[in-house]
């Protein structure tokens, strides 16, 4: 930032020296139209208070309803589901699946008119906490309804919904989502599966193979993405992706044997092959050639539930490890008396608290009327919760010592199960790119005029920017109105709120600098984008916990002081992390090691090996 | 490296020697040996640098007077007049093959190296010869001549890289005799002929990349003492050898394979930067004992092609011809390999396809931002490099013969993995000479470069590769 500032100064100086007779046209400052996107506004250094404060609530009735429903499910999961057996046998027993179906868990988000439960996102998140107790079941259910049948809900026609949703909601049919191919992970252009329209235009003939299909062996209904020829508006024929609803009964659908996986072993993952499968034209999902958007929408909508799922698992984990730590004696003291053990519990509680807050805040945003675009928020929840799950389970294992490593205890299974969270539904690396780029696109559009003027050397804008930077560097107190008289954050959290405000403000500045520096080529700066995403995730987490803890205090919920502690711990930690990350984003800071890092990896990848000579080697 | 005449050279004594050593090492390490004349010149310069180094430093240290301005020839002449046989270049150790060495002295010991009964020329016989010399020549008469002779014979016996043999040679020197006994001995070259000989031994070690060890140092200490030129040379070798040993980023194995096919694949892998590239042997050479072994069409053809080159070739516009060019030379240590490339001309700018980012490409995140501005000039790290763009190279091959018939076989072989090649016209542009100086000795086993043919044969030899081989 300093380098940029210097440059601006010099430019300003150059222009000041010229006693030019230009007319200063004061352009009205561009302000964004009021939008509901909370995370996108953070990129501009603003907090959309209305979106995140106060923390969303559900009505008393809804709460009663969900609690009523939750009872039997919780009982079933704690008493009847044998996760160990599922893991060992690599299969969910049929009676368990039947019970799940009878509980209605296969149609949680299917509208009631189609025989589902019609749960809102918030309620779904609540239920996911329980389902998360067994990862294999959670993944099976998520593949079924978060992505498998989501396409029909989001893009399906009335007939399609009426035809498929009832049986899918009851669990009579299981759904699967078929996108990944051997040659195509996130690269849609390299999809090889092809659907050709038959001569009589009554059906498509589908050919191709899909890999890593969860539920591939169980499913009867597949959402399949394939290339079709589409005539463009200008008359040229192009290959475009189209989504299809494919029933197993259409014929030509086969699947390979289940993959032997590290974790979530009870879920069924396999290859699915389509060979001359005849798909009626009515089964095109959405428009012909519009499959890309369908896929993006399905994937973006399915992510937020991981937050509460992991939080539910972590709560259980804390119970189990606390039990161990309070009974295991070493040196005549319980493990729980050692500081290093205590620290781990604080960490687990903090992570669980943050991801819970983020998940429910996001769920409430999604439940808001209209179709709010909360894909960034959902992606942030997914990244934060998957990484939190991995660290927390690993720490729990550490508390247990060798027992945690043994197969007799559930911890190693939890560790194996949680590893997949960082990989599927878009790897965390990819999601970080998504988070950062989507936000930067938004900020870039709004800042375009400003950046252009800066680049053109408009004196007013430059002076404004320089003045702003000067004020910033002299240490200004940032007040975005979270605290104070009309503040939305409770005074006991004022410290955290100030930290958030400061971070948000300087994040906005950094984003502006980055856009000035890189413009649209920032797409290539993945290390920068990763940091932008990391800061944003922290900011969102801070907002969520501040909002939630404030609500708890104001309502007088039980153990609110505990919440305040957790919120303050997280805000403080995240604040310092953010400061460090923001300084890394600065071009000339000593913290920025990107060039060195890149060089090292380039050299390694050129040789495709570890380069250093052995420490025992000598030249003579 | 102007180490010629003139004053003041003593002060810069470190540089010439060091640089010469460096040059030489890089050369042994697998760069291109530039021919004997060059290394001989370097040897001379190196020795000059080495010898003057001590002289200069000793004299300045001792007198503090501008002694170093005095041409070093004067004191040397005084001391050496008795022993020198060719005083004009007394300090220059002769490279192994200088013609000036008195022939008479050599004949005395030549018989020791007569082929043994079994006729084998190996280390055991070499060691026996040296031992015979020390046994029958108790007074070590003529040991300097013998050492020079032995140095020359080392290569024949295949022991030129054996440190123990060098130590054995040094061991022939009588101990303690040549050590300087007082300060003047060490200022003025003490027993110059013997010191030269010692340097020559080290020099040959250097040329073959042999690193002296403790024993070498101990022997030199015993023979010449701490303040002697061989010792100085040894210290420099110890310093620079380690530093330059791994300086070549593209190391060549020390012992090159004898089999031409293996050598060819080594050379190809040496040139190809892509580690995914695959070496294919399109044709094995006929066995030596087969009747028509001399038939040039039956030599080896080894090629390399990376997957990227393959896909580039598949994308190539069949309307544009591609060229087989060569032979070009590649030196691997002392061996020269000739290769040919399959390349195309650079597309004219108006025909190049602009790589477009399709709109619906990445399912997870946008591949491009919809912004009107790009990278700022102060974040543009690109140096202003004037780059010469070249056309793509699709494959490289090394063949035993450089005629069109052989290379056509390579193209036919390539067609199996590159079906697109069948539709592309291939033009052979074979130049007569490789553009390299050729070693005059007949030691090298490489086939001589192709005889000069017609220079530009494009039009006459253009022919379309038909569909199937």
CSV table of C-alpha atoms in Angstrom, one decimal, chain A residues 3-236:
chain,number,residue,atom,x,y,z
A,3,UNK,CA,4.3,1.9,-2.6
A,4,UNK,CA,1.0,2.7,-4.2
A,5,UNK,CA,0.6,5.7,-1.9
A,6,UNK,CA,4.0,6.9,-2.9
A,7,UNK,CA,3.1,6.6,-6.5
A,8,UNK,CA,-0.1,8.5,-6.0
A,9,UNK,CA,1.8,11.2,-4.2
A,10,UNK,CA,4.2,11.6,-7.0
A,11,UNK,CA,1.4,11.7,-9.6
A,12,UNK,CA,-0.4,14.3,-7.5
A,13,UNK,CA,2.8,16.3,-7.1
A,14,UNK,CA,3.3,16.3,-10.9
A,15,UNK,CA,-0.2,17.6,-11.4
A,16,UNK,CA,0.0,20.1,-8.7
A,17,UNK,CA,3.1,21.7,-10.1
A,18,UNK,CA,1.3,22.4,-13.3
A,19,UNK,CA,-0.7,25.5,-12.7
A,20,UNK,CA,-3.2,24.2,-15.1
A,21,UNK,CA,-6.3,25.9,-16.1
A,22,UNK,CA,-8.5,22.9,-16.0
A,23,UNK,CA,-12.0,23.0,-14.8
A,24,UNK,CA,-12.5,20.7,-11.9
A,25,UNK,CA,-15.5,18.7,-12.5
A,26,UNK,CA,-16.7,17.3,-9.3
A,27,UNK,CA,-18.2,14.0,-10.2
A,28,UNK,CA,-20.9,12.7,-7.9
A,29,UNK,CA,-19.4,9.8,-5.9
A,30,UNK,CA,-20.6,6.6,-7.1
A,31,UNK,CA,-22.6,4.8,-4.5
A,32,UNK,CA,-23.8,1.3,-4.9
A,33,UNK,CA,-27.5,0.7,-5.3
A,34,UNK,CA,-28.9,-0.7,-2.1
A,35,UNK,CA,-28.2,-4.4,-2.3
A,36,UNK,CA,-28.8,-7.2,0.0
A,37,UNK,CA,-25.4,-8.8,-0.5
A,38,UNK,CA,-23.6,-8.5,2.8
A,39,UNK,CA,-20.3,-10.0,1.8
A,40,UNK,CA,-20.0,-8.1,-1.4
A,41,UNK,CA,-20.4,-4.8,0.5
A,42,UNK,CA,-17.5,-5.8,2.7
A,43,UNK,CA,-15.3,-5.5,-0.3
A,44,UNK,CA,-16.1,-1.8,-0.4
A,45,UNK,CA,-15.3,-1.4,3.2
A,46,UNK,CA,-18.9,-1.1,4.3
A,47,UNK,CA,-21.1,-3.2,6.6
A,48,UNK,CA,-24.7,-3.7,5.6
A,49,UNK,CA,-26.0,-3.6,9.1
A,50,UNK,CA,-29.5,-4.5,8.2
A,51,UNK,CA,-28.4,-7.8,6.8
A,52,UNK,CA,-26.5,-9.2,9.7
A,53,UNK,CA,-28.0,-7.3,12.7
A,54,UNK,CA,-29.9,-8.2,14.7
A,55,UNK,CA,-29.2,-11.9,14.6
A,56,UNK,CA,-32.1,-13.6,12.8
A,57,UNK,CA,-34.7,-15.5,14.9
A,58,UNK,CA,-37.3,-18.0,14.1
A,59,UNK,CA,-40.8,-17.7,15.4
A,60,UNK,CA,-42.0,-19.6,18.5
A,61,UNK,CA,-44.2,-21.8,16.4
A,62,UNK,CA,-41.5,-22.7,14.0
A,63,UNK,CA,-39.2,-23.5,16.8
A,64,UNK,CA,-41.8,-25.8,18.5
A,65,UNK,CA,-42.4,-27.5,15.2
A,66,UNK,CA,-38.8,-28.2,14.5
A,67,UNK,CA,-38.2,-29.3,18.1
A,68,UNK,CA,-41.0,-31.7,17.8
A,69,UNK,CA,-39.7,-33.1,14.7
A,70,UNK,CA,-36.1,-33.2,16.0
A,71,UNK,CA,-36.9,-35.4,18.9
A,72,UNK,CA,-37.4,-38.7,17.1
A,73,UNK,CA,-34.6,-38.0,14.6
A,74,UNK,CA,-32.1,-37.3,17.4
A,75,UNK,CA,-33.2,-40.4,19.2
A,76,UNK,CA,-32.8,-42.5,16.1
A,77,UNK,CA,-29.3,-41.2,15.4
A,78,UNK,CA,-28.0,-41.6,19.0
A,79,UNK,CA,-29.6,-45.0,19.6
A,80,UNK,CA,-30.0,-46.8,16.4
A,81,UNK,CA,-27.4,-45.7,14.0
A,82,UNK,CA,-24.2,-47.7,14.5
A,83,UNK,CA,-21.6,-45.5,12.8
A,84,UNK,CA,-18.8,-47.9,13.5
A,85,UNK,CA,-20.5,-50.7,11.8
A,86,UNK,CA,-21.4,-48.5,8.8
A,87,UNK,CA,-17.8,-47.5,8.5
A,88,UNK,CA,-16.5,-51.0,8.8
A,89,UNK,CA,-18.9,-52.6,6.4
A,90,UNK,CA,-18.8,-49.7,3.9
A,91,UNK,CA,-22.6,-49.7,3.6
A,92,UNK,CA,-25.6,-48.2,5.3
A,93,UNK,CA,-27.9,-51.0,6.4
A,94,UNK,CA,-31.2,-51.2,4.6
A,95,UNK,CA,-33.2,-50.9,7.7
A,96,UNK,CA,-31.4,-47.7,8.6
A,97,UNK,CA,-32.2,-46.3,5.2
A,98,UNK,CA,-35.8,-47.4,5.6
A,99,UNK,CA,-36.0,-45.6,8.9
A,100,UNK,CA,-34.5,-42.5,7.4
A,101,UNK,CA,-37.1,-42.6,4.7
A,102,UNK,CA,-39.9,-43.1,7.1
A,103,UNK,CA,-38.7,-40.1,9.1
A,104,UNK,CA,-39.0,-38.1,6.0
A,105,UNK,CA,-35.3,-37.2,5.8
A,106,UNK,CA,-35.2,-37.8,2.1
A,107,UNK,CA,-37.4,-34.9,1.4
A,108,UNK,CA,-36.4,-32.2,3.9
A,109,UNK,CA,-36.4,-29.3,1.4
A,110,UNK,CA,-38.9,-30.6,-1.0
A,111,UNK,CA,-42.0,-28.4,-0.9
A,112,UNK,CA,-44.9,-29.8,1.1
A,113,UNK,CA,-47.1,-29.9,-2.0
A,114,UNK,CA,-44.8,-32.6,-3.4
A,115,UNK,CA,-44.8,-34.6,-0.3
A,116,UNK,CA,-41.7,-33.3,1.3
A,117,UNK,CA,-41.2,-31.5,4.6
A,118,UNK,CA,-40.8,-28.2,3.0
A,119,UNK,CA,-38.3,-27.0,5.6
A,120,UNK,CA,-36.8,-23.6,5.4
A,121,UNK,CA,-33.1,-23.2,5.1
A,122,UNK,CA,-32.9,-22.4,8.8
A,123,UNK,CA,-34.8,-25.5,9.8
A,124,UNK,CA,-32.8,-27.6,7.4
A,125,UNK,CA,-29.7,-26.3,9.0
A,126,UNK,CA,-31.0,-27.3,12.4
A,127,UNK,CA,-31.8,-30.8,11.3
A,128,UNK,CA,-28.4,-31.1,9.6
A,129,UNK,CA,-26.9,-30.7,13.0
A,130,UNK,CA,-28.3,-34.1,14.0
A,131,UNK,CA,-27.7,-35.7,10.7
A,132,UNK,CA,-24.1,-34.7,10.9
A,133,UNK,CA,-23.6,-37.1,13.7
A,134,UNK,CA,-23.0,-39.8,11.1
A,135,UNK,CA,-20.9,-38.6,8.1
A,136,UNK,CA,-21.9,-41.4,5.8
A,137,UNK,CA,-25.6,-40.8,6.2
A,138,UNK,CA,-25.1,-37.1,6.1
A,139,UNK,CA,-23.3,-37.3,2.8
A,140,UNK,CA,-25.8,-39.8,1.3
A,141,UNK,CA,-28.7,-37.4,2.3
A,142,UNK,CA,-26.8,-34.4,1.1
A,143,UNK,CA,-26.0,-35.9,-2.3
A,144,UNK,CA,-29.7,-36.9,-2.6
A,145,UNK,CA,-31.3,-33.6,-1.8
A,146,UNK,CA,-28.7,-30.8,-1.7
A,147,UNK,CA,-27.5,-31.5,-5.2
A,148,UNK,CA,-29.2,-34.6,-6.5
A,149,UNK,CA,-32.8,-33.4,-6.6
A,150,UNK,CA,-32.1,-29.7,-6.1
A,151,UNK,CA,-32.0,-29.2,-9.8
A,152,UNK,CA,-35.6,-30.3,-10.1
A,153,UNK,CA,-36.6,-27.9,-7.4
A,154,UNK,CA,-34.6,-25.0,-8.8
A,155,UNK,CA,-35.0,-25.4,-12.5
A,156,UNK,CA,-37.6,-28.1,-13.0
A,157,UNK,CA,-40.9,-27.5,-14.8
A,158,UNK,CA,-44.2,-28.2,-13.0
A,159,UNK,CA,-44.6,-31.5,-14.7
A,160,UNK,CA,-41.1,-32.6,-13.9
A,161,UNK,CA,-41.7,-31.6,-10.2
A,162,UNK,CA,-44.9,-33.5,-10.1
A,163,UNK,CA,-43.5,-36.5,-11.7
A,164,UNK,CA,-40.3,-36.9,-9.7
A,165,UNK,CA,-40.4,-35.0,-6.5
A,166,UNK,CA,-43.0,-37.1,-4.6
A,167,UNK,CA,-41.2,-40.3,-5.0
A,168,UNK,CA,-37.8,-38.6,-4.3
A,169,UNK,CA,-39.2,-37.0,-1.2
A,170,UNK,CA,-40.4,-40.3,0.1
A,171,UNK,CA,-37.2,-41.9,-0.5
A,172,UNK,CA,-38.7,-44.4,-2.9
A,173,UNK,CA,-36.2,-43.0,-5.4
A,174,UNK,CA,-32.8,-41.8,-4.6
A,175,UNK,CA,-31.2,-39.0,-6.6
A,176,UNK,CA,-27.6,-38.5,-7.7
A,177,UNK,CA,-25.8,-35.5,-9.3
A,178,UNK,CA,-23.6,-36.5,-12.2
A,179,UNK,CA,-21.2,-33.7,-13.2
A,180,UNK,CA,-17.6,-34.9,-12.7
A,181,UNK,CA,-15.9,-36.8,-15.4
A,182,UNK,CA,-12.5,-38.4,-15.7
A,183,UNK,CA,-11.3,-35.4,-17.7
A,184,UNK,CA,-13.5,-32.7,-16.2
A,185,UNK,CA,-13.5,-31.6,-12.6
A,186,UNK,CA,-14.4,-28.0,-12.5
A,187,UNK,CA,-13.6,-27.5,-16.2
A,188,UNK,CA,-17.0,-27.6,-17.9
A,189,UNK,CA,-15.5,-27.2,-21.3
A,190,UNK,CA,-13.9,-30.6,-21.2
A,191,UNK,CA,-17.1,-32.5,-20.5
A,192,UNK,CA,-17.2,-35.5,-22.8
A,193,UNK,CA,-20.6,-36.9,-22.2
A,194,UNK,CA,-22.8,-36.1,-25.1
A,195,UNK,CA,-26.5,-36.0,-25.8
A,196,UNK,CA,-27.6,-36.2,-29.4
A,197,UNK,CA,-31.1,-35.3,-30.4
A,198,UNK,CA,-32.8,-38.2,-32.2
A,199,UNK,CA,-34.1,-37.8,-35.8
A,200,UNK,CA,-37.7,-37.5,-34.7
A,201,UNK,CA,-36.7,-35.0,-32.0
A,202,UNK,CA,-38.5,-36.9,-29.4
A,203,UNK,CA,-35.5,-37.8,-27.3
A,204,UNK,CA,-31.8,-37.4,-26.7
A,205,UNK,CA,-29.4,-40.2,-26.8
A,206,UNK,CA,-26.9,-39.9,-24.0
A,207,UNK,CA,-23.4,-41.4,-24.0
A,208,UNK,CA,-20.6,-41.0,-21.6
A,209,UNK,CA,-19.2,-41.8,-18.2
A,210,UNK,CA,-19.3,-39.9,-14.9
A,211,UNK,CA,-17.0,-40.5,-12.0
A,212,UNK,CA,-17.2,-40.0,-8.2
A,213,UNK,CA,-20.9,-40.0,-8.2
A,214,UNK,CA,-22.2,-40.2,-4.7
A,215,UNK,CA,-25.2,-42.5,-4.5
A,216,UNK,CA,-24.3,-43.7,-8.0
A,217,UNK,CA,-25.1,-47.3,-7.1
A,218,UNK,CA,-28.3,-46.5,-5.2
A,219,UNK,CA,-29.9,-43.8,-7.3
A,220,UNK,CA,-32.8,-44.2,-9.7
A,221,UNK,CA,-32.9,-40.6,-10.8
A,222,UNK,CA,-29.8,-38.8,-12.0
A,223,UNK,CA,-29.2,-35.2,-12.8
A,224,UNK,CA,-26.8,-35.5,-15.7
A,225,UNK,CA,-24.9,-32.8,-17.4
A,226,UNK,CA,-23.9,-33.4,-21.0
A,227,UNK,CA,-22.8,-31.5,-24.1
A,228,UNK,CA,-25.5,-30.8,-26.7
A,229,UNK,CA,-25.4,-29.0,-30.0
A,230,UNK,CA,-27.1,-25.7,-29.7
A,231,UNK,CA,-27.8,-23.4,-32.6
A,232,UNK,CA,-26.7,-19.9,-31.5
A,233,UNK,CA,-28.6,-16.8,-32.2
A,234,UNK,CA,-26.2,-16.0,-35.1
A,235,UNK,CA,-26.8,-19.4,-36.6
A,236,UNK,CA,-23.6,-21.1,-35.6
